[in-house]
Amino acid sequence: MAATGCGSQAPPAAGPQAGPAAGKPHAGDHAHDHGDHVHAATLAEGLEQLQKALATITTSLATGAKDAADEAVHEVGHILEDLEQLVEKQEWTAELKETGRKALAELTECFDKLDQALHAAEGEGESALNVLGSVTERIGKAIVSLGGLIK
């Protein structure tokens, strides 16, 4: 799985390569390799990691470096796990938490779509670069929504 994270609390959104949706964290399940992933301690830190990963994905796809883009999409799965945990830990109203959850669900859906494009057989489906173009605005809005929750 390219964009998965530490385990799963819920079944994957789609098939064996479900992307970040399959990366829901398991309490204490960290037996597999995280590479260079550093867990975000704050929402601001997690959003910064997400924006850096998105820049890497954008640059990689623009230059044809599909493997580097795939690696960054995998990293996004870990970052989204961290952000989900951080949102749940916040002492916010139910409405604010729901705003955070919706933004994370939007990000998960967008990166799942990108992950699926990266793993599609040559010539099948939309190119990963085109998919990125189609979800960039949605990703940006979700990041702004999450950023608006930081005090």
Coordinates of N, CA, C and O in Angstrom, one line a residue:
M1 N 0.8 -1.2 0.0 CA 0.0 0.0 0.0 C 0.9 1.2 0.0 O 1.7 1.4 0.9
A2 N 0.7 2.1 -0.9 CA 1.5 3.2 -1.1 C 1.4 4.3 0.0 O 2.3 4.9 0.4
A3 N 0.1 4.6 0.3 CA -0.1 5.8 1.2 C -0.6 5.4 2.5 O -1.2 6.2 3.2
T4 N -0.4 4.2 2.9 CA -1.0 3.8 4.2 C -0.1 4.2 5.3 O 1.1 4.4 5.1
G5 N -0.6 4.1 6.5 CA 0.1 4.5 7.6 C 0.3 3.3 8.6 O 0.7 2.3 8.2
C6 N 0.0 3.5 9.9 CA 0.3 2.6 10.9 C -0.6 1.5 11.2 O -0.4 0.7 12.0
G7 N -1.7 1.4 10.5 CA -2.7 0.3 10.8 C -4.0 0.8 10.4 O -4.2 1.6 9.5
S8 N -5.1 0.2 11.0 CA -6.4 0.6 10.6 C -7.4 0.4 11.7 O -7.5 -0.7 12.4
Q9 N -8.2 1.4 12.0 CA -9.3 1.3 12.9 C -10.6 1.0 12.1 O -11.5 0.4 12.6
A10 N -10.6 1.3 10.8 CA -11.7 1.1 10.0 C -11.2 0.4 8.7 O -10.0 0.5 8.4
P11 N -12.0 -0.3 8.0 CA -11.6 -1.0 6.8 C -11.2 0.0 5.7 O -11.6 1.1 5.7
P12 N -10.2 -0.4 4.8 CA -9.8 0.5 3.8 C -10.9 1.0 2.9 O -11.9 0.3 2.8
A13 N -10.8 2.2 2.4 CA -11.9 2.8 1.6 C -12.0 2.1 0.3 O -13.1 2.0 -0.3
A14 N -11.0 1.5 -0.3 CA -11.0 0.9 -1.6 C -9.9 -0.1 -1.7 O -8.8 0.2 -1.4
G15 N -10.2 -1.3 -2.1 CA -9.2 -2.3 -2.4 C -7.9 -2.3 -1.7 O -7.7 -1.6 -0.7
P16 N -6.9 -3.1 -2.2 CA -5.7 -3.2 -1.5 C -4.8 -2.0 -1.5 O -3.9 -1.9 -0.7
Q17 N -5.0 -1.0 -2.4 CA -4.2 0.2 -2.4 C -5.1 1.4 -2.0 O -5.3 2.3 -2.8
A18 N -5.6 1.4 -0.8 CA -6.6 2.4 -0.5 C -6.0 3.7 -0.1 O -6.8 4.7 0.0
G19 N -4.8 3.8 0.1 CA -4.2 5.1 0.4 C -4.3 5.5 1.8 O -4.5 4.7 2.7
P20 N -4.4 6.8 2.1 CA -4.4 7.3 3.5 C -5.6 6.8 4.3 O -5.5 6.7 5.5
A21 N -6.7 6.5 3.6 CA -7.9 6.0 4.4 C -7.6 4.7 5.1 O -8.1 4.5 6.2
A22 N -6.7 3.9 4.6 CA -6.3 2.7 5.2 C -5.3 2.9 6.3 O -5.0 2.0 7.1
G23 N -4.8 4.1 6.5 CA -3.8 4.5 7.4 C -4.3 5.0 8.7 O -3.6 5.7 9.4
K24 N -5.5 4.6 9.1 CA -6.0 5.0 10.4 C -5.1 4.4 11.5 O -4.8 3.2 11.4
P25 N -4.7 5.1 12.5 CA -3.8 4.6 13.5 C -4.4 3.5 14.4 O -5.6 3.6 14.8
H26 N -3.6 2.6 14.8 CA -3.9 1.6 15.8 C -3.1 2.1 17.1 O -2.0 2.4 17.0
A27 N -3.7 2.0 18.2 CA -3.0 2.4 19.4 C -1.9 1.4 19.6 O -2.0 0.2 19.7
G28 N -0.7 2.0 19.7 CA 0.5 1.2 20.0 C 1.0 0.3 18.8 O 2.0 -0.4 19.0
D29 N 0.4 0.4 17.7 CA 0.9 -0.4 16.5 C 1.9 0.3 15.7 O 1.6 1.0 14.8
H30 N 3.1 0.2 16.1 CA 4.2 0.9 15.4 C 5.4 0.0 15.1 O 6.5 0.4 15.1
A31 N 5.0 -1.3 14.8 CA 6.1 -2.2 14.6 C 6.7 -2.2 13.2 O 7.7 -2.7 12.9
H32 N 6.0 -1.4 12.2 CA 6.6 -1.4 10.9 C 7.4 -0.1 10.7 O 7.4 0.8 11.5
D33 N 8.1 -0.1 9.6 CA 9.0 1.0 9.2 C 8.3 2.3 8.9 O 7.4 2.3 8.1
H34 N 8.6 3.4 9.5 CA 8.1 4.7 9.2 C 9.1 5.5 8.4 O 8.9 6.7 8.1
G35 N 10.2 5.0 8.1 CA 11.2 5.7 7.3 C 11.7 6.9 8.1 O 12.0 6.8 9.3
D36 N 11.6 8.1 7.5 CA 12.1 9.3 8.2 C 10.9 10.1 8.8 O 11.1 11.2 9.2
H37 N 9.8 9.5 8.9 CA 8.6 10.2 9.4 C 8.8 10.6 10.9 O 9.1 9.8 11.8
V38 N 8.6 11.9 11.1 CA 8.7 12.4 12.5 C 7.2 12.8 12.8 O 6.6 13.6 12.1
H39 N 6.7 12.2 13.9 CA 5.3 12.5 14.3 C 5.1 13.9 14.7 O 5.9 14.5 15.5
A40 N 4.1 14.6 14.1 CA 3.8 16.0 14.5 C 3.3 16.0 15.9 O 2.5 15.2 16.4
A41 N 3.8 17.0 16.7 CA 3.4 17.2 18.0 C 2.3 18.2 18.1 O 1.5 18.2 19.1
T42 N 2.1 19.0 17.1 CA 1.0 20.0 17.1 C 0.3 20.1 15.7 O 0.9 19.6 14.7
L43 N -0.8 20.6 15.7 CA -1.5 20.8 14.4 C -0.7 21.6 13.4 O -0.6 21.3 12.2
A44 N -0.1 22.7 13.9 CA 0.7 23.6 13.1 C 1.8 22.8 12.4 O 2.1 22.9 11.3
E45 N 2.5 22.0 13.2 CA 3.6 21.2 12.8 C 3.1 20.2 11.7 O 3.8 20.0 10.7
G46 N 2.0 19.5 12.0 CA 1.4 18.6 11.0 C 1.1 19.2 9.7 O 1.3 18.7 8.6
L47 N 0.5 20.4 9.8 CA 0.1 21.1 8.5 C 1.4 21.5 7.8 O 1.4 21.5 6.5
E48 N 2.4 21.9 8.5 CA 3.7 22.3 7.8 C 4.2 21.0 7.1 O 4.7 21.1 5.9
Q49 N 4.2 19.9 7.8 CA 4.7 18.6 7.1 C 3.8 18.3 5.9 O 4.4 17.9 4.8
L50 N 2.5 18.5 6.0 CA 1.6 18.2 4.9 C 1.9 19.1 3.7 O 2.0 18.7 2.6
Q51 N 2.1 20.4 4.0 CA 2.4 21.3 2.9 C 3.8 21.0 2.2 O 3.9 21.1 1.0
K52 N 4.8 20.6 3.0 CA 6.0 20.2 2.4 C 5.9 19.0 1.5 O 6.4 18.9 0.4
A53 N 5.1 18.0 2.0 CA 4.9 16.8 1.2 C 4.1 17.1 0.0 O 4.4 16.6 -1.1
L54 N 3.1 18.0 0.0 CA 2.4 18.4 -1.2 C 3.3 19.1 -2.2 O 3.2 18.8 -3.4
A55 N 4.2 19.9 -1.7 CA 5.2 20.6 -2.6 C 6.1 19.5 -3.3 O 6.4 19.6 -4.5
T56 N 6.5 18.5 -2.5 CA 7.3 17.4 -3.1 C 6.5 16.7 -4.1 O 7.1 16.4 -5.2
I57 N 5.3 16.4 -3.8 CA 4.4 15.6 -4.8 C 4.3 16.4 -6.1 O 4.5 15.9 -7.2
T58 N 4.0 17.7 -5.9 CA 3.8 18.6 -7.1 C 5.0 18.7 -8.0 O 5.0 18.5 -9.2
T59 N 6.2 18.9 -7.3 CA 7.4 19.0 -8.1 C 7.8 17.7 -8.7 O 8.2 17.6 -9.9
S60 N 7.6 16.6 -8.0 CA 8.0 15.3 -8.5 C 7.1 14.9 -9.7 O 7.7 14.4 -10.7
L61 N 5.8 15.1 -9.6 CA 5.0 14.8 -10.8 C 5.2 15.7 -12.0 O 5.2 15.3 -13.1
A62 N 5.5 17.0 -11.7 CA 5.8 17.9 -12.8 C 7.1 17.5 -13.5 O 7.2 17.8 -14.7
T63 N 8.0 16.9 -12.8 CA 9.3 16.5 -13.4 C 9.4 15.1 -13.8 O 10.4 14.6 -14.2
G64 N 8.2 14.3 -13.7 CA 8.2 12.9 -14.1 C 8.8 12.0 -13.1 O 9.0 10.8 -13.4
A65 N 9.0 12.4 -11.8 CA 9.6 11.6 -10.8 C 8.5 10.9 -10.0 O 8.2 11.2 -8.9
K66 N 7.9 9.9 -10.7 CA 6.7 9.2 -10.1 C 7.0 8.5 -8.8 O 6.2 8.5 -7.9
D67 N 8.2 7.9 -8.7 CA 8.5 7.2 -7.5 C 8.6 8.1 -6.3 O 8.2 7.8 -5.2
A68 N 9.2 9.3 -6.5 CA 9.4 10.3 -5.5 C 8.0 10.8 -5.0 O 7.7 11.0 -3.9
A69 N 7.1 11.0 -6.0 CA 5.7 11.4 -5.7 C 5.0 10.3 -4.9 O 4.3 10.6 -3.9
D70 N 5.2 9.1 -5.3 CA 4.6 8.0 -4.6 C 5.0 7.9 -3.1 O 4.3 7.7 -2.2
E71 N 6.3 8.1 -2.9 CA 6.9 8.1 -1.6 C 6.3 9.2 -0.7 O 6.0 9.0 0.4
A72 N 6.2 10.4 -1.3 CA 5.6 11.5 -0.6 C 4.1 11.3 -0.3 O 3.6 11.7 0.8
V73 N 3.4 10.7 -1.2 CA 2.0 10.3 -1.0 C 1.9 9.4 0.2 O 1.0 9.5 1.1
H74 N 2.8 8.4 0.3 CA 2.9 7.5 1.4 C 3.1 8.3 2.7 O 2.4 8.0 3.7
E75 N 4.0 9.2 2.7 CA 4.3 10.0 3.8 C 3.0 10.8 4.3 O 2.8 11.0 5.5
V76 N 2.3 11.3 3.3 CA 1.0 12.0 3.6 C 0.1 11.1 4.5 O -0.6 11.6 5.4
G77 N 0.1 9.8 4.2 CA -0.7 8.9 5.0 C -0.4 8.9 6.5 O -1.2 9.0 7.3
H78 N 0.9 9.0 6.7 CA 1.4 9.1 8.1 C 1.0 10.4 8.7 O 0.6 10.5 9.9
I79 N 1.2 11.5 7.9 CA 0.9 12.8 8.4 C -0.6 13.0 8.7 O -1.0 13.5 9.8
L80 N -1.5 12.4 7.9 CA -2.9 12.5 8.1 C -3.3 11.7 9.4 O -4.1 12.1 10.2
E81 N -2.6 10.6 9.6 CA -2.8 9.9 10.9 C -2.5 10.8 12.1 O -3.3 10.8 13.0
D82 N -1.4 11.4 12.0 CA -1.0 12.3 13.1 C -2.0 13.4 13.3 O -2.4 13.8 14.4
L83 N -2.4 14.0 12.2 CA -3.4 15.1 12.3 C -4.7 14.6 12.9 O -5.3 15.3 13.7
E84 N -5.1 13.4 12.5 CA -6.4 12.9 13.0 C -6.3 12.7 14.5 O -7.2 13.1 15.3
Q85 N -5.2 12.2 15.0 CA -5.0 12.0 16.5 C -4.9 13.4 17.1 O -5.5 13.6 18.2
L86 N -4.3 14.4 16.5 CA -4.2 15.7 17.1 C -5.5 16.4 17.2 O -5.8 17.1 18.2
V87 N -6.3 16.2 16.1 CA -7.7 16.9 16.1 C -8.5 16.3 17.3 O -9.2 17.0 18.0
E88 N -8.4 14.9 17.4 CA -9.2 14.3 18.5 C -8.8 14.7 19.9 O -9.6 14.6 20.8
K89 N -7.5 15.0 20.1 CA -7.0 15.4 21.4 C -7.4 16.8 21.8 O -7.3 17.2 22.9
Q90 N -7.8 17.6 20.8 CA -8.1 19.0 21.1 C -9.3 19.2 22.0 O -10.3 18.4 21.9
E91 N -9.3 20.1 22.8 CA -10.4 20.4 23.7 C -11.3 21.5 23.0 O -11.3 22.7 23.5
W92 N -11.9 21.1 21.9 CA -12.7 22.0 21.1 C -14.2 21.6 21.3 O -14.5 20.5 21.8
T93 N -15.0 22.5 20.8 CA -16.5 22.2 20.8 C -16.7 21.0 19.8 O -15.8 20.8 18.9
A94 N -17.8 20.4 19.9 CA -18.1 19.3 18.9 C -18.1 19.9 17.5 O -17.7 19.2 16.5
E95 N -18.5 21.1 17.3 CA -18.6 21.7 16.0 C -17.2 21.9 15.4 O -17.0 21.6 14.2
L96 N -16.3 22.4 16.2 CA -14.9 22.5 15.7 C -14.2 21.2 15.4 O -13.5 21.1 14.4
K97 N -14.5 20.2 16.2 CA -13.9 18.9 15.9 C -14.5 18.4 14.6 O -13.7 17.8 13.8
E98 N -15.7 18.6 14.4 CA -16.4 18.1 13.2 C -15.8 18.8 12.0 O -15.6 18.2 10.9
T99 N -15.5 20.1 12.1 CA -14.8 20.8 11.0 C -13.5 20.2 10.7 O -13.1 20.0 9.6
G100 N -12.7 19.9 11.8 CA -11.4 19.2 11.6 C -11.5 17.9 10.9 O -10.8 17.5 10.0
R101 N -12.5 17.1 11.4 CA -12.7 15.7 10.8 C -13.1 15.8 9.3 O -12.7 15.0 8.5
K102 N -14.0 16.8 9.0 CA -14.4 16.9 7.6 C -13.2 17.3 6.7 O -13.1 16.8 5.6
A103 N -12.4 18.2 7.2 CA -11.2 18.6 6.4 C -10.3 17.5 6.2 O -9.7 17.2 5.1
L104 N -10.1 16.6 7.3 CA -9.2 15.5 7.1 C -9.8 14.4 6.2 O -9.1 13.8 5.4
A105 N -11.1 14.3 6.2 CA -11.8 13.3 5.3 C -11.6 13.8 3.9 O -11.4 13.0 3.0
E106 N -11.7 15.1 3.6 CA -11.5 15.6 2.3 C -10.0 15.4 1.8 O -9.8 15.0 0.7
L107 N -9.1 15.6 2.7 CA -7.7 15.4 2.4 C -7.5 13.9 2.1 O -6.8 13.5 1.1
T108 N -8.0 13.0 2.9 CA -7.9 11.6 2.7 C -8.4 11.2 1.3 O -7.8 10.4 0.6
E109 N -9.6 11.7 1.0 CA -10.2 11.4 -0.3 C -9.4 11.8 -1.5 O -9.1 11.1 -2.4
C110 N -8.8 13.0 -1.4 CA -8.0 13.6 -2.4 C -6.7 12.8 -2.6 O -6.3 12.4 -3.7
F111 N -6.0 12.5 -1.5 CA -4.8 11.7 -1.6 C -5.0 10.3 -2.0 O -4.2 9.6 -2.6
D112 N -6.2 9.7 -1.6 CA -6.5 8.3 -2.0 C -6.6 8.3 -3.6 O -6.1 7.4 -4.2
K113 N -7.3 9.3 -4.1 CA -7.5 9.4 -5.5 C -6.1 9.5 -6.2 O -5.9 8.9 -7.3
L114 N -5.2 10.3 -5.7 CA -3.9 10.5 -6.2 C -3.1 9.2 -6.1 O -2.4 8.8 -7.1
D115 N -3.2 8.5 -5.0 CA -2.5 7.2 -4.8 C -3.0 6.2 -5.8 O -2.2 5.5 -6.4
Q116 N -4.3 6.2 -6.1 CA -4.8 5.2 -7.0 C -4.3 5.5 -8.4 O -3.9 4.6 -9.2
A117 N -4.2 6.8 -8.8 CA -3.6 7.2 -10.1 C -2.2 6.8 -10.2 O -1.7 6.3 -11.3
L118 N -1.4 6.9 -9.1 CA 0.0 6.6 -9.2 C 0.2 5.1 -9.4 O 1.2 4.7 -9.9
H119 N -0.7 4.3 -8.9 CA -0.6 2.8 -9.0 C -1.4 2.2 -10.1 O -1.4 1.0 -10.2
A120 N -2.1 3.0 -10.9 CA -2.8 2.5 -12.0 C -1.8 2.0 -13.1 O -0.7 2.5 -13.2
A121 N -2.3 1.0 -13.8 CA -1.4 0.4 -14.9 C -1.2 1.5 -15.9 O -2.1 2.4 -16.1
E122 N -0.1 1.5 -16.6 CA 0.2 2.5 -17.7 C -0.9 2.6 -18.6 O -1.5 1.6 -19.1
G123 N -1.4 3.8 -18.9 CA -2.4 4.0 -19.9 C -3.8 3.8 -19.3 O -4.8 4.1 -20.1
E124 N -3.9 3.4 -18.1 CA -5.3 3.2 -17.5 C -5.6 4.4 -16.6 O -4.8 4.8 -15.8
G125 N -6.8 5.0 -16.8 CA -7.2 6.1 -15.9 C -6.5 7.4 -16.2 O -5.7 7.5 -17.1
E126 N -6.8 8.3 -15.4 CA -6.2 9.6 -15.5 C -4.7 9.6 -15.0 O -4.4 8.9 -14.0
S127 N -3.9 10.4 -15.6 CA -2.5 10.5 -15.1 C -2.5 11.1 -13.7 O -3.4 11.9 -13.3
A128 N -1.5 10.8 -12.9 CA -1.3 11.3 -11.5 C -1.2 12.8 -11.6 O -1.8 13.5 -10.7
L129 N -0.6 13.4 -12.6 CA -0.4 14.8 -12.7 C -1.8 15.5 -12.9 O -2.1 16.5 -12.3
N130 N -2.6 14.9 -13.8 CA -4.0 15.4 -14.0 C -4.8 15.3 -12.7 O -5.6 16.2 -12.4
V131 N -4.7 14.1 -12.0 CA -5.5 14.0 -10.8 C -5.1 15.0 -9.8 O -5.9 15.6 -9.2
L132 N -3.8 15.2 -9.7 CA -3.3 16.3 -8.7 C -3.9 17.6 -9.1 O -4.4 18.3 -8.2
G133 N -3.9 17.9 -10.4 CA -4.6 19.2 -10.8 C -6.0 19.3 -10.4 O -6.5 20.3 -10.1
S134 N -6.7 18.1 -10.5 CA -8.1 18.1 -10.2 C -8.5 18.2 -8.7 O -9.6 18.6 -8.4
V135 N -7.5 17.9 -7.9 CA -7.8 17.9 -6.4 C -7.0 19.0 -5.7 O -7.3 19.2 -4.5
T136 N -6.2 19.7 -6.4 CA -5.4 20.8 -5.7 C -6.2 21.8 -5.0 O -5.9 22.2 -3.8
E137 N -7.3 22.3 -5.6 CA -8.1 23.3 -4.9 C -8.8 22.7 -3.7 O -8.8 23.4 -2.6
R138 N -9.2 21.5 -3.8 CA -9.9 20.8 -2.6 C -8.9 20.7 -1.5 O -9.2 20.9 -0.3
I139 N -7.7 20.3 -1.8 CA -6.6 20.1 -0.8 C -6.3 21.4 -0.2 O -6.2 21.5 1.1
G140 N -6.2 22.5 -1.0 CA -5.9 23.8 -0.4 C -7.0 24.3 0.5 O -6.7 24.8 1.6
K141 N -8.2 24.1 0.2 CA -9.3 24.5 1.0 C -9.3 23.7 2.4 O -9.6 24.3 3.4
A142 N -9.0 22.4 2.3 CA -9.0 21.6 3.5 C -7.9 22.1 4.4 O -8.0 22.1 5.6
I143 N -6.7 22.4 3.8 CA -5.6 22.8 4.6 C -5.9 24.2 5.3 O -5.6 24.4 6.5
V144 N -6.6 25.1 4.5 CA -7.0 26.4 5.1 C -8.0 26.1 6.2 O -7.9 26.8 7.3
S145 N -8.9 25.2 6.1 CA -9.9 24.9 7.1 C -9.2 24.4 8.4 O -9.5 24.9 9.5
L146 N -8.3 23.5 8.2 CA -7.6 23.0 9.4 C -6.7 24.1 10.0 O -6.7 24.2 11.3
G147 N -6.1 24.9 9.2 CA -5.3 26.0 9.7 C -6.1 27.0 10.5 O -5.6 27.6 11.5
G148 N -7.3 27.2 10.1 CA -8.2 28.1 10.8 C -8.6 27.7 12.2 O -9.1 28.4 13.0
L149 N -8.4 26.4 12.5 CA -8.7 25.9 13.8 C -7.5 26.1 14.8 O -7.7 25.9 16.0
I150 N -6.4 26.4 14.3 CA -5.2 26.6 15.2 C -5.3 28.0 15.8 O -5.5 29.0 15.2
K151 N -5.1 28.0 17.1 CA -5.2 29.2 17.9 C -3.9 29.8 18.2 O -2.9 29.1 18.3

